[in-house]
Structures are given as C-alpha cells and as structure tokens.
mmCIF file of C-alpha atoms in Angstrom:
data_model
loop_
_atom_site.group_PDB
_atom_site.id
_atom_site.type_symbol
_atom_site.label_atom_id
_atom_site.label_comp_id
_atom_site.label_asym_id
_atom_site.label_seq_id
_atom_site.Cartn_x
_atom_site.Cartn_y
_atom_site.Cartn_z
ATOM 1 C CA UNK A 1 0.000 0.000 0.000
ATOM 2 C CA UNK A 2 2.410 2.262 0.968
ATOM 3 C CA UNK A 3 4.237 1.674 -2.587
ATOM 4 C CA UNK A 4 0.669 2.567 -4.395
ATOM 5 C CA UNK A 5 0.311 5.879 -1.754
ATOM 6 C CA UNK A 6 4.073 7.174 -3.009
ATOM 7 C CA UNK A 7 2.906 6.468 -6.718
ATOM 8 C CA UNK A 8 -0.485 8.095 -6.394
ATOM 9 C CA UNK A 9 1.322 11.041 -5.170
ATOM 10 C CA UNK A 10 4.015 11.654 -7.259
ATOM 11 C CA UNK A 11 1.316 11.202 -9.980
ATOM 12 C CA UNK A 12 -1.125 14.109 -8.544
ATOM 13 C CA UNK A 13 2.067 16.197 -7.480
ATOM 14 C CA UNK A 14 0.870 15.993 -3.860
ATOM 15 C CA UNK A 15 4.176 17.346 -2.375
ATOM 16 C CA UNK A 16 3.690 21.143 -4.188
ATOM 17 C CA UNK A 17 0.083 21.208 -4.334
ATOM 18 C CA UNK A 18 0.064 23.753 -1.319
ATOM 19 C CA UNK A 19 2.565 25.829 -2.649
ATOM 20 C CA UNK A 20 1.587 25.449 -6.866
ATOM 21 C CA UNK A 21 -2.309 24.973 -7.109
ATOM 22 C CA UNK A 22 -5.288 27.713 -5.828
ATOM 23 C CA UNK A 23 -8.673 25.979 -6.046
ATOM 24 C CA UNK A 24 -11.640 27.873 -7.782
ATOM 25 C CA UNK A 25 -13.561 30.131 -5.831
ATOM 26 C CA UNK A 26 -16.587 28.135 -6.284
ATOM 27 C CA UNK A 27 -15.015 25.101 -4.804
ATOM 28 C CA UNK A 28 -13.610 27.185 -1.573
ATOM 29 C CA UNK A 29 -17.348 28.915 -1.216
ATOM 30 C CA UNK A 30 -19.224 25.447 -1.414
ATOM 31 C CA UNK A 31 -16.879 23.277 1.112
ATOM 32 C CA UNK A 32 -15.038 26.159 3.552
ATOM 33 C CA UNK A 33 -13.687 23.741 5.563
ATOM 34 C CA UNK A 34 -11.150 24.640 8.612
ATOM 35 C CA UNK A 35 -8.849 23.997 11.746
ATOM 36 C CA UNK A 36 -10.833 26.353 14.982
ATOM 37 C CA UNK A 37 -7.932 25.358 17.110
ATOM 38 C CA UNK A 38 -5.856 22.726 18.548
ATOM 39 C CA UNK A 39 -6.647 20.790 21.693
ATOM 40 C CA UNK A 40 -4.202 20.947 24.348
ATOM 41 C CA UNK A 41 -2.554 17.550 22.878
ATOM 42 C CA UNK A 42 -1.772 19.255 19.571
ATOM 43 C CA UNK A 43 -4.855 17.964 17.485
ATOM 44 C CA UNK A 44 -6.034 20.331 15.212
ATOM 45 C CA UNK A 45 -10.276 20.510 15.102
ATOM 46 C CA UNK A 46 -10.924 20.622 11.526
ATOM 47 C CA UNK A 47 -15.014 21.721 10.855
ATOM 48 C CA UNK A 48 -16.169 20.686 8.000
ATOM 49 C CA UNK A 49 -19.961 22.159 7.223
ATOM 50 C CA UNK A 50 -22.204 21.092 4.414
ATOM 51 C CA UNK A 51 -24.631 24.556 4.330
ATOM 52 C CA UNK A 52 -22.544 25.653 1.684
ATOM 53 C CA UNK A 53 -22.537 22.650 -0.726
ATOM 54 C CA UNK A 54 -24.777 22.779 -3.704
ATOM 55 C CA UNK A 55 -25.114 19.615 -5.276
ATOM 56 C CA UNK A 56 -26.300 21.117 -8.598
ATOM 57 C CA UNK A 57 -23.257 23.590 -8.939
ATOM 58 C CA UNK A 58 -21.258 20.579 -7.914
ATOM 59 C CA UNK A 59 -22.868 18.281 -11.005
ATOM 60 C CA UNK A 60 -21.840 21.407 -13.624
ATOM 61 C CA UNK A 61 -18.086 21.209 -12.224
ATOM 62 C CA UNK A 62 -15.232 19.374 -13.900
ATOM 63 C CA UNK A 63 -15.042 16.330 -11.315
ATOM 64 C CA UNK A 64 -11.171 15.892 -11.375
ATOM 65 C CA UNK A 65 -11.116 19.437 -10.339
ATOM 66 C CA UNK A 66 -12.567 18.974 -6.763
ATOM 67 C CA UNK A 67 -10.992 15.856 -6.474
ATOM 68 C CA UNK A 68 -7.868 17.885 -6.729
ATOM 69 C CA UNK A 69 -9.239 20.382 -4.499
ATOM 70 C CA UNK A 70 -10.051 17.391 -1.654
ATOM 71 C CA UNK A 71 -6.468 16.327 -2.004
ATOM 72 C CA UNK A 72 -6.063 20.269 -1.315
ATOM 73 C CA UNK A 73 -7.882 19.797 1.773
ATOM 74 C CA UNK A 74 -6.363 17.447 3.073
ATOM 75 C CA UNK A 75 -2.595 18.038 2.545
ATOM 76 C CA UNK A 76 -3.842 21.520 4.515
ATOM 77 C CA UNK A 77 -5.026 19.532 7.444
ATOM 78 C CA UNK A 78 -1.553 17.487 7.374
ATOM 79 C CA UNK A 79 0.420 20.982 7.458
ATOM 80 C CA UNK A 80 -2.257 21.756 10.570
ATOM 81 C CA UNK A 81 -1.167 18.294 12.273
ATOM 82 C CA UNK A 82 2.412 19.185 11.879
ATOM 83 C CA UNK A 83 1.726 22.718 12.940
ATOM 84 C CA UNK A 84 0.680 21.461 16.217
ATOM 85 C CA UNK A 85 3.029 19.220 16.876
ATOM 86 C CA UNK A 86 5.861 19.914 20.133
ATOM 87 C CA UNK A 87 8.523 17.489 21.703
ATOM 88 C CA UNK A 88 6.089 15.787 23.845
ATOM 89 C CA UNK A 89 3.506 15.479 22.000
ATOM 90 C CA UNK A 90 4.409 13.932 18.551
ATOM 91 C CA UNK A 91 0.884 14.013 16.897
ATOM 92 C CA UNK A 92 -0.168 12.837 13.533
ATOM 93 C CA UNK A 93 -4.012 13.231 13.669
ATOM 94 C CA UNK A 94 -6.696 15.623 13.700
ATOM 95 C CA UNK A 95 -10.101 15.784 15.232
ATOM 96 C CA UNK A 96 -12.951 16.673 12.418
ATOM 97 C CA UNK A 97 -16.139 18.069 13.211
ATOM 98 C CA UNK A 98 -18.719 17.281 9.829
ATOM 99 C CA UNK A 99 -21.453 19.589 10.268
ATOM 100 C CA UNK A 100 -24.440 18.211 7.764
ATOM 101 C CA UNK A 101 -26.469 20.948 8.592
ATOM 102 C CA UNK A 102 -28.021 22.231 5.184
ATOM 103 C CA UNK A 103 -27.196 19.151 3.095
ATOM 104 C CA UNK A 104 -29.435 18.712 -0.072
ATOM 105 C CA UNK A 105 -30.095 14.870 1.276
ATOM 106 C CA UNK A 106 -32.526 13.909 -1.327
ATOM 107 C CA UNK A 107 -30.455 15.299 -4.382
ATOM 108 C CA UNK A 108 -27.315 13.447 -2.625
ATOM 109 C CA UNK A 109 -29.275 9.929 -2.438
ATOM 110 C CA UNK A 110 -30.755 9.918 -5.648
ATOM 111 C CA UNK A 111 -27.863 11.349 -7.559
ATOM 112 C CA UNK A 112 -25.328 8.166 -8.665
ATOM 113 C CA UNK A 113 -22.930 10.469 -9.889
ATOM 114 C CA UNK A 114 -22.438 11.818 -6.651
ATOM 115 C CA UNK A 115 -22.291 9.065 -4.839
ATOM 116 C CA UNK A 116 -19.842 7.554 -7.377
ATOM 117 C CA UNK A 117 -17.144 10.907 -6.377
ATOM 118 C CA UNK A 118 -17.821 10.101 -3.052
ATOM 119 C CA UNK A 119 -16.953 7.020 -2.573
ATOM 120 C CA UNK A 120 -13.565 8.226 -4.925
ATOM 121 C CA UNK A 121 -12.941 10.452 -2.590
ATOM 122 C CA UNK A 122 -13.691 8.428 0.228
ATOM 123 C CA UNK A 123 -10.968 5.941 -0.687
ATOM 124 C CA UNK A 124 -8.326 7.947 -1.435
ATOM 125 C CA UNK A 125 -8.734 9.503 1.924
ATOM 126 C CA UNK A 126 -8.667 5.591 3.215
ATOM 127 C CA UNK A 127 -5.509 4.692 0.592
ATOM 128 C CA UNK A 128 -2.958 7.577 1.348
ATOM 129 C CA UNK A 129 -4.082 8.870 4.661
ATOM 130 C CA UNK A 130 -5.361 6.020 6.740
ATOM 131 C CA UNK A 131 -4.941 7.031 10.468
ATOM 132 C CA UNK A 132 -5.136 10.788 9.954
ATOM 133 C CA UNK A 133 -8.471 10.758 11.938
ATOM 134 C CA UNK A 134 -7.922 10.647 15.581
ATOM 135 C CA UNK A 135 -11.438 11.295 15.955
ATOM 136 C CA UNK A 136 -15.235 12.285 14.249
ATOM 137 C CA UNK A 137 -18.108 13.869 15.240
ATOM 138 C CA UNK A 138 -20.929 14.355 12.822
ATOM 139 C CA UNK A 139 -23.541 17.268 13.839
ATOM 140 C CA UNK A 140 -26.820 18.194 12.951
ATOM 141 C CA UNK A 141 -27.939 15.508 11.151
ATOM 142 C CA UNK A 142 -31.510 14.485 10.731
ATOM 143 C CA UNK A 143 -32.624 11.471 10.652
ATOM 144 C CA UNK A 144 -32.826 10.790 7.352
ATOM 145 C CA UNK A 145 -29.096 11.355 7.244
ATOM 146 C CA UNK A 146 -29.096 7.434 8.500
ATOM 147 C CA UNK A 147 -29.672 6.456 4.974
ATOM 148 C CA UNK A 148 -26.677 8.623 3.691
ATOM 149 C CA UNK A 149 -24.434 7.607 6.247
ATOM 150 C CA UNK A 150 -25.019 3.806 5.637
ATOM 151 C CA UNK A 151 -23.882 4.728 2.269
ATOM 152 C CA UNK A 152 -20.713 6.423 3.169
ATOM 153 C CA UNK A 153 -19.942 3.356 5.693
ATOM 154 C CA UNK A 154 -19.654 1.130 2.656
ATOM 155 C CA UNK A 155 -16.747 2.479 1.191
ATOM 156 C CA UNK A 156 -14.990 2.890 4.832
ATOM 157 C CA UNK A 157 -12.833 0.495 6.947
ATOM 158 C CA UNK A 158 -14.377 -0.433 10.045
ATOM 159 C CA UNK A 159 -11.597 0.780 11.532
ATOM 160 C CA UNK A 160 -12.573 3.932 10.787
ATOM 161 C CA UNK A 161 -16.505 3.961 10.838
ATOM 162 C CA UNK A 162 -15.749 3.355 14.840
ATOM 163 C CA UNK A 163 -14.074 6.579 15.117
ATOM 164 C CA UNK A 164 -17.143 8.532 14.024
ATOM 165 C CA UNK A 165 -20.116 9.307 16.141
ATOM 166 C CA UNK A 166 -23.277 10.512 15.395
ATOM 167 C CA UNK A 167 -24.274 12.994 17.436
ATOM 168 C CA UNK A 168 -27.786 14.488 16.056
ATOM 169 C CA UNK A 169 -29.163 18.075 16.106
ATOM 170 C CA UNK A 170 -29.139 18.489 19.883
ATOM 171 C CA UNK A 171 -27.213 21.306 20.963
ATOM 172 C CA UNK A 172 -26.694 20.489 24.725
ATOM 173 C CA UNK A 173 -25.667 16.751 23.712
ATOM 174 C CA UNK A 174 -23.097 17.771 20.760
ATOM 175 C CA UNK A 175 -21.812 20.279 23.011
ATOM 176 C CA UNK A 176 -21.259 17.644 25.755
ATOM 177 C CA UNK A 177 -19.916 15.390 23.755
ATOM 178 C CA UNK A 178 -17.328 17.818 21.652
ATOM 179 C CA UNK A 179 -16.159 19.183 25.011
ATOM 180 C CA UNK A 180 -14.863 15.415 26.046
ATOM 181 C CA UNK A 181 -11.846 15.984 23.481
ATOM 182 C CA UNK A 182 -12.235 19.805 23.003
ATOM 183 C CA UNK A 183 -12.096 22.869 25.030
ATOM 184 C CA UNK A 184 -14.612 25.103 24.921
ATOM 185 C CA UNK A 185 -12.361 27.718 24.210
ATOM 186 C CA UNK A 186 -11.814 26.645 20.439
ATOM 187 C CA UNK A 187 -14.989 25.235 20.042
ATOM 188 C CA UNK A 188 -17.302 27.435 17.630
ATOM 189 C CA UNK A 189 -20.123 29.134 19.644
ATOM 190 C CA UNK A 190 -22.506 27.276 16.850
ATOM 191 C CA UNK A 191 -21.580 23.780 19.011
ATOM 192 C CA UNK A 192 -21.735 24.912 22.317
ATOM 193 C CA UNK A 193 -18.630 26.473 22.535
ATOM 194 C CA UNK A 194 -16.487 29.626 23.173
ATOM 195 C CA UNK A 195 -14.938 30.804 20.066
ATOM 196 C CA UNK A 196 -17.443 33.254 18.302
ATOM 197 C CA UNK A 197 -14.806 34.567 15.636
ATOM 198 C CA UNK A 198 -14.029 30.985 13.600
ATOM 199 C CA UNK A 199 -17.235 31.677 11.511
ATOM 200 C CA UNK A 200 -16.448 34.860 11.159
ATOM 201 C CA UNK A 201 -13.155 34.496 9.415
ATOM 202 C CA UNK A 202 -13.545 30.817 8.046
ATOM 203 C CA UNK A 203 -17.101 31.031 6.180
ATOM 204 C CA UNK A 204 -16.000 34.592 4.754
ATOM 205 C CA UNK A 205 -14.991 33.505 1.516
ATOM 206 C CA UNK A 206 -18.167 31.947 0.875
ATOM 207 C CA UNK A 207 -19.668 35.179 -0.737
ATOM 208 C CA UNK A 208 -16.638 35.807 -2.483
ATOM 209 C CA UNK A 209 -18.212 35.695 -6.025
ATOM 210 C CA UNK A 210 -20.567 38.242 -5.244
ATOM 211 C CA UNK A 211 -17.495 40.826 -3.409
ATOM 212 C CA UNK A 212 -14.799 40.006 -6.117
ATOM 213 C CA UNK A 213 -12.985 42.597 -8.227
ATOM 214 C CA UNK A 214 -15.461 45.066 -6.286
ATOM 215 C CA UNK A 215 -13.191 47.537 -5.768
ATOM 216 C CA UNK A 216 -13.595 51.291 -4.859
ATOM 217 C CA UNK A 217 -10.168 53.101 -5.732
ATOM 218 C CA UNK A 218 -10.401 56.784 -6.972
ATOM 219 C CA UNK A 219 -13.339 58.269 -4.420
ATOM 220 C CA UNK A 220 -14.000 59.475 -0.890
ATOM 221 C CA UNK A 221 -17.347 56.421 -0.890
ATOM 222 C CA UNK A 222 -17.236 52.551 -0.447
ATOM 223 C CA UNK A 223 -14.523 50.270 0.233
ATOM 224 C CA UNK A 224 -13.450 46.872 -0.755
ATOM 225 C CA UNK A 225 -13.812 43.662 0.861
ATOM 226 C CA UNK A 226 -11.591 40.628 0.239
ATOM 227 C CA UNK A 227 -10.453 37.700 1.531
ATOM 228 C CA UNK A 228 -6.309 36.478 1.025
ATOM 229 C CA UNK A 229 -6.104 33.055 0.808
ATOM 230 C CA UNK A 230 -3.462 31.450 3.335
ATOM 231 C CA UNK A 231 0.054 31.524 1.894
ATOM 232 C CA UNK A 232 -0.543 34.274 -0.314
ATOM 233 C CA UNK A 233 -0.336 38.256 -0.884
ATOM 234 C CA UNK A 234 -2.905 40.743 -2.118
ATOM 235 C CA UNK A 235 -1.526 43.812 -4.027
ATOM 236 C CA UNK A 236 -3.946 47.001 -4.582
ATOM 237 C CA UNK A 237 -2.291 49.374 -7.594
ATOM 238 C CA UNK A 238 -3.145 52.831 -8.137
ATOM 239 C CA UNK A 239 -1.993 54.920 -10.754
ATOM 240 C CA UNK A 240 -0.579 58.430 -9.831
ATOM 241 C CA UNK A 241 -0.342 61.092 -12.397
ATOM 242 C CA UNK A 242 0.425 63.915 -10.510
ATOM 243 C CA UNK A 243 3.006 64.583 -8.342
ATOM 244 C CA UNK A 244 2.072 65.879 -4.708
ATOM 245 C CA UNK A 245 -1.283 63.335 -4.887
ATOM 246 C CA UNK A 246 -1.769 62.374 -1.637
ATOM 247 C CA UNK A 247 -2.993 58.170 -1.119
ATOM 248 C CA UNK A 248 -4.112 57.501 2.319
ATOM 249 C CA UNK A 249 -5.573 54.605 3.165
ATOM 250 C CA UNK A 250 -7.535 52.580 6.074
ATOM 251 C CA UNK A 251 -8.079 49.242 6.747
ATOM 252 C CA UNK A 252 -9.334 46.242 9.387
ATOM 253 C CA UNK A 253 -9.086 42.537 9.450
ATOM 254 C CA UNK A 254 -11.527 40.223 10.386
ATOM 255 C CA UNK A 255 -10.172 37.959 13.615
ATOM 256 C CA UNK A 256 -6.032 37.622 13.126
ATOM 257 C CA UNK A 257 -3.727 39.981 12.110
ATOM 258 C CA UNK A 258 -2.183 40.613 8.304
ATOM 259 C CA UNK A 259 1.385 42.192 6.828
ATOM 260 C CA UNK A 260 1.571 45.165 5.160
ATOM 261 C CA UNK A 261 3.643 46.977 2.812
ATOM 262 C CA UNK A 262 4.106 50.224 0.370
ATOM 263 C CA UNK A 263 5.544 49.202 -3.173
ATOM 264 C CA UNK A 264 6.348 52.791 -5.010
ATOM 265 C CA UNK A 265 7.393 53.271 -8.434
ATOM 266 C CA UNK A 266 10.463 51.729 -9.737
ATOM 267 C CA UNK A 267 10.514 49.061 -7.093
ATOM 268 C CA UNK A 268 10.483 45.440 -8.305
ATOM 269 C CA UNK A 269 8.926 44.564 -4.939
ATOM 270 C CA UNK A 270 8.051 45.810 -1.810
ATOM 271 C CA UNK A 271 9.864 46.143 1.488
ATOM 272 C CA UNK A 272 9.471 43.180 3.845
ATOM 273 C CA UNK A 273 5.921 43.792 5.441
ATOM 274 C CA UNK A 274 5.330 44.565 8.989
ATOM 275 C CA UNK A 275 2.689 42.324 10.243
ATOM 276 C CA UNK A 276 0.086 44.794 12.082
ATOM 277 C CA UNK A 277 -2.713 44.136 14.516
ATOM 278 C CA UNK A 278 -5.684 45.304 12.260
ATOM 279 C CA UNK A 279 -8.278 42.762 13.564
ATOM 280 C CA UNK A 280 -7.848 44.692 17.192
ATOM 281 C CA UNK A 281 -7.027 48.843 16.032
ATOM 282 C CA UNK A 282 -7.858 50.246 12.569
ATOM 283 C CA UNK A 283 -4.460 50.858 10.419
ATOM 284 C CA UNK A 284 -4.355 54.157 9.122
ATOM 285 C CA UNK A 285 -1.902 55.945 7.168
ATOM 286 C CA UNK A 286 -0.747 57.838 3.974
ATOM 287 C CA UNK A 287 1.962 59.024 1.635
ATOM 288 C CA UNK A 288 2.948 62.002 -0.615
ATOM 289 C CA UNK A 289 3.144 61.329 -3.797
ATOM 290 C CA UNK A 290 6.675 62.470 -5.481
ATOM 291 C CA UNK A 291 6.763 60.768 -8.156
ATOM 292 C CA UNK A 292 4.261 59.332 -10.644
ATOM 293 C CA UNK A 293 3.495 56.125 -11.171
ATOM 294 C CA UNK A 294 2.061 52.990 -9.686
ATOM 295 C CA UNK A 295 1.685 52.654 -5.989
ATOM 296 C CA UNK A 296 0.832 49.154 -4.685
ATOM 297 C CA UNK A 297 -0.450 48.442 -0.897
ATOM 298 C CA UNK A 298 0.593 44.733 -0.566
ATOM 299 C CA UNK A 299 -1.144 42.898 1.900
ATOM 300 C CA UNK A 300 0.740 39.864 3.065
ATOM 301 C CA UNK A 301 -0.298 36.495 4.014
ATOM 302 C CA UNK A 302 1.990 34.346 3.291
ATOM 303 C CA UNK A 303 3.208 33.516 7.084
ATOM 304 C CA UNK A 304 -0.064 31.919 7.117
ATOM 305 C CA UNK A 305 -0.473 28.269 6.315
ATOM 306 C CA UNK A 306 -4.193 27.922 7.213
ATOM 307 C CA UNK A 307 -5.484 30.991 7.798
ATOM 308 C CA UNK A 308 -7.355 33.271 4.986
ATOM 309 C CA UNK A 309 -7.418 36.453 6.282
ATOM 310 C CA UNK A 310 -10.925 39.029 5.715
ATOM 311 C CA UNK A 311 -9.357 42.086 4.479
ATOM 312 C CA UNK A 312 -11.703 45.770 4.807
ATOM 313 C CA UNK A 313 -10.145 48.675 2.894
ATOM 314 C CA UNK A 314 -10.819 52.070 2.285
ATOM 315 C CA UNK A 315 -8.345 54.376 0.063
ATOM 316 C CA UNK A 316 -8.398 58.356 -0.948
ATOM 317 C CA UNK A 317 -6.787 59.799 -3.822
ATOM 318 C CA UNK A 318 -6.618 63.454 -2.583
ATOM 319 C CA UNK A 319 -4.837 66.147 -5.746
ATOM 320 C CA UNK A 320 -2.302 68.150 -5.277
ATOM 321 C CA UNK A 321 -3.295 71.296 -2.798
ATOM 322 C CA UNK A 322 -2.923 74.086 -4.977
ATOM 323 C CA UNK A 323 -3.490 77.977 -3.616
ATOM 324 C CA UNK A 324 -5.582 80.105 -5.649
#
C-alpha cells in the first residue's frame, strides 16, 4: 500500500500542491472547511460544514477538479497536524467536526454520480491517509441522514466507521460530547462552545463571487472587501499622475492579524511587510506622492499556512493642494 500511496502522489504532485495549485472560488465557497484550534494535545479541530454545498453547482463542475481540491484539503489539514506538533507530543491526527447541517439529502441519495465521487474520494482519503483521523463527530444531522451515512460506511474500513459518532441536532448533547476531546475555548459558539470569531473568518470567503474585483479606488465612498487566501499576498495598484497626490488609506481585518507593505514606483517589490494588529485597532496611514506612477499596498499572508485572512479597505486619492 504504501508503494501505491508514493505512486499516487508523485502522480497528482501531492508534495507542491500547497505551494503550486489555488482551487476555484466556487469550490472554496461550497466546502469552507477549517482547523478552529488545537486541543491541548496538539490535534487540530478541523469543521467541515455542508450549508454551503450545492449539489447542482457541484454536477456542472469538472469532477477531477474537486478531487484535486479534496487532495487540497487534506494536505492543509496534514500541514495543521504538523503545525501542532511539540517534543512531547508527537501528533499525527486531527479531530474533524462534519457539520451536515443544510445538506441537499434527497439530491445526494438519488444522484449516482455523486455518490460515485464520493466514494472516490472516500478511498483515497482511506488509501494515502489512513490514520489521519484521531477522531469524528458528525452534527446536525436528521434522521434521514441514516440512509446517507449507511452509504458512506460502505466504502470505509471499520476501523474507521468506529471513530465517528453521530451525534444528532441536539445542541446540549453535541456540546457535551465535543467538550470530552475539546475545550470550549476553540470550540465554535454554533456547538456549544467559546470561540465566536471561527465563523467569522472561516465562512467569509463563501460570498466571495458576489465581493470580487469590487473595488472602490479613486473616491472618498465605499470600500473593498476581500479575503487572502493562506500563503498568499494581495496587491492594490493605483496609478498616480500627478506629483504631490496624496494616497491615504484605512483598513481592518476580520479575527487575526495581516502584513503590510508600500511598493512605489520603480521598485520590483516591496519592502518586507510589517505584520500589524488590524483585527484589534484600525491601520491608518498615507503618503505624498513624489513621483508618478504605480503605488501598490501589498497585503501579506503568506506567514499563514491555514489561515485566509478578511481584508476591509478604504483608500483616498486626494490632488495636489494648490493655492488660488
């Protein structure tokens, strides 16, 4: 097997996919999984909700393109485990939350072609990453969700069907039950928990196709909204024709803080960012203009492995003062 697992990578290019491959929006919006927080043994909690997923959408996309992005998924909850990971405790599992709140069940049962992906998906999970799950919890599931879930146990191990529990739509029992492996401090307020700001910042690139390329550079109204993926930077150009233009800018993030940088003409890139604490004060500042040209405000994520950050900008262009 573990020949097969080394083949089946090298043939999907496993090892660079975090660094060489950004899913499609859509695919991000419809399954927004991510880690709230690591229990105090180093396992991340990944939460995985199904609100999102649209099983039409799904049927129009190229399949092998979220199969790639699962294989995404899941080399980002490796990085997580290895994230977490100290001297003493040596971890190489996660905990994973499946929230099936939402889920379209009867287009899911009835649909072979879906249930045909899932079971690929299901098995390459199995095949290359067999004992990645220390632990499952599924959530708000009706009771028709039985049916699907004696589905989905076909194409599992044993050995890992009696990790999972199923937990229902009871909010005092899930939030019992979650607390037994995971503090209340990381667990999302949704279960029970503590931690009001993982929805916040994980779920906000689900209404990224409606916010993209929406923004507002040359005026005193609006502001653009954004989210930078994890492991990337955002640049924002604006062309200066005159010299003495002042650019000032504001901005917040949602939750965890970003880097930031000023790339004037000329420069081939910007100065190393200075990561600021915009989710907790709001980062103002400005520049005089003297020189024309393009100015860039580069907002930097790349320190961040798992963490998209929620960016909120607002930029003047004031002209040059002139006296009459």
């Amino acid at each position: 097997m573990f020949r097969k697992s080394m083949k089946w990578r090298e043939e999907h290019n496993v090892s660079a996919i975090l660094d060489e491959w950004e899913p499609p929006i859509i695919c991000r919006k419809m399954t927004p999984e991510d880690v709230c927080g690591y229990t105090p043994d180093g396992l991340p909690v990944l939460v995985v909700p199904f609100r999102f997923f649209e099983v039409d959408k799904f049927l129009e996309f190229e399949e092998s393109v979220y199969y790639r992005y699962c294989v995404w998924n899941v080399e980002r909850a490796s990085a997580a485990i290895k994230s977490g990971r100290t001297v003493e405790n040596e971890n190489f599992q996660l905990i994973c939350i499946y929230d099936v709140e939402g889920l379209e069940y009867k287009k899911v049962i009835l649909n072979p072609h879906y249930l045909t992906y899932l079971q690929k998906v299901t098995s390459m999970i199995e095949n290359n990453y067999p004992e990645i799950l220390f632990k499952g919890y599924i959530v708000n599931s009706p009771t028709i969700f039985s049916v699907i879930y004696s589905m989905i146990k076909l194409f599992v191990s044993k050995k890992t069907t009696e990790k999972i529990d199923l937990l229902g739509s009871d909010i005092g029992y899930i939030k019992e039950r979650l607390s037994e492996e995971i503090p209340l401090e990381i667990l999302p307020s949704r279960y029970g928990g503590l931690n009001t700001e993982f929805e916040k910042v994980a779920y906000a690139h689900c209404d990224l196709p409606q916010r993209e390329n929406e923004h507002h550079r040359d005026g005193t109204e609006g502001g653009t909204q954004c989210l930078i993926p994890a492991g990337q930077k955002q640049d924002f150009d604006y062309a200066i024709d005159k010299i003495g233009t002042t650019l000032r800018w504001e901005f917040v993030t949602e939750g965890y803080d970003i880097g930031f940088s000023v790339l004037h003409p000329g420069e081939s890139s910007a100065p190393s960012s200075q990561r600021v604490n915009s989710h907790e004060k709001k980062q103002t500042g400005s520049i005089h203009c003297t020189q024309s040209g393009k100015y860039s405000l580069v907002f930097d994520n790349s320190f961040s492995r798992m963490r998209s950050k929620t960016l909120h900008l607002f930029v003047q262009i004031l002209p040059p003062f002139t006296s009459d």
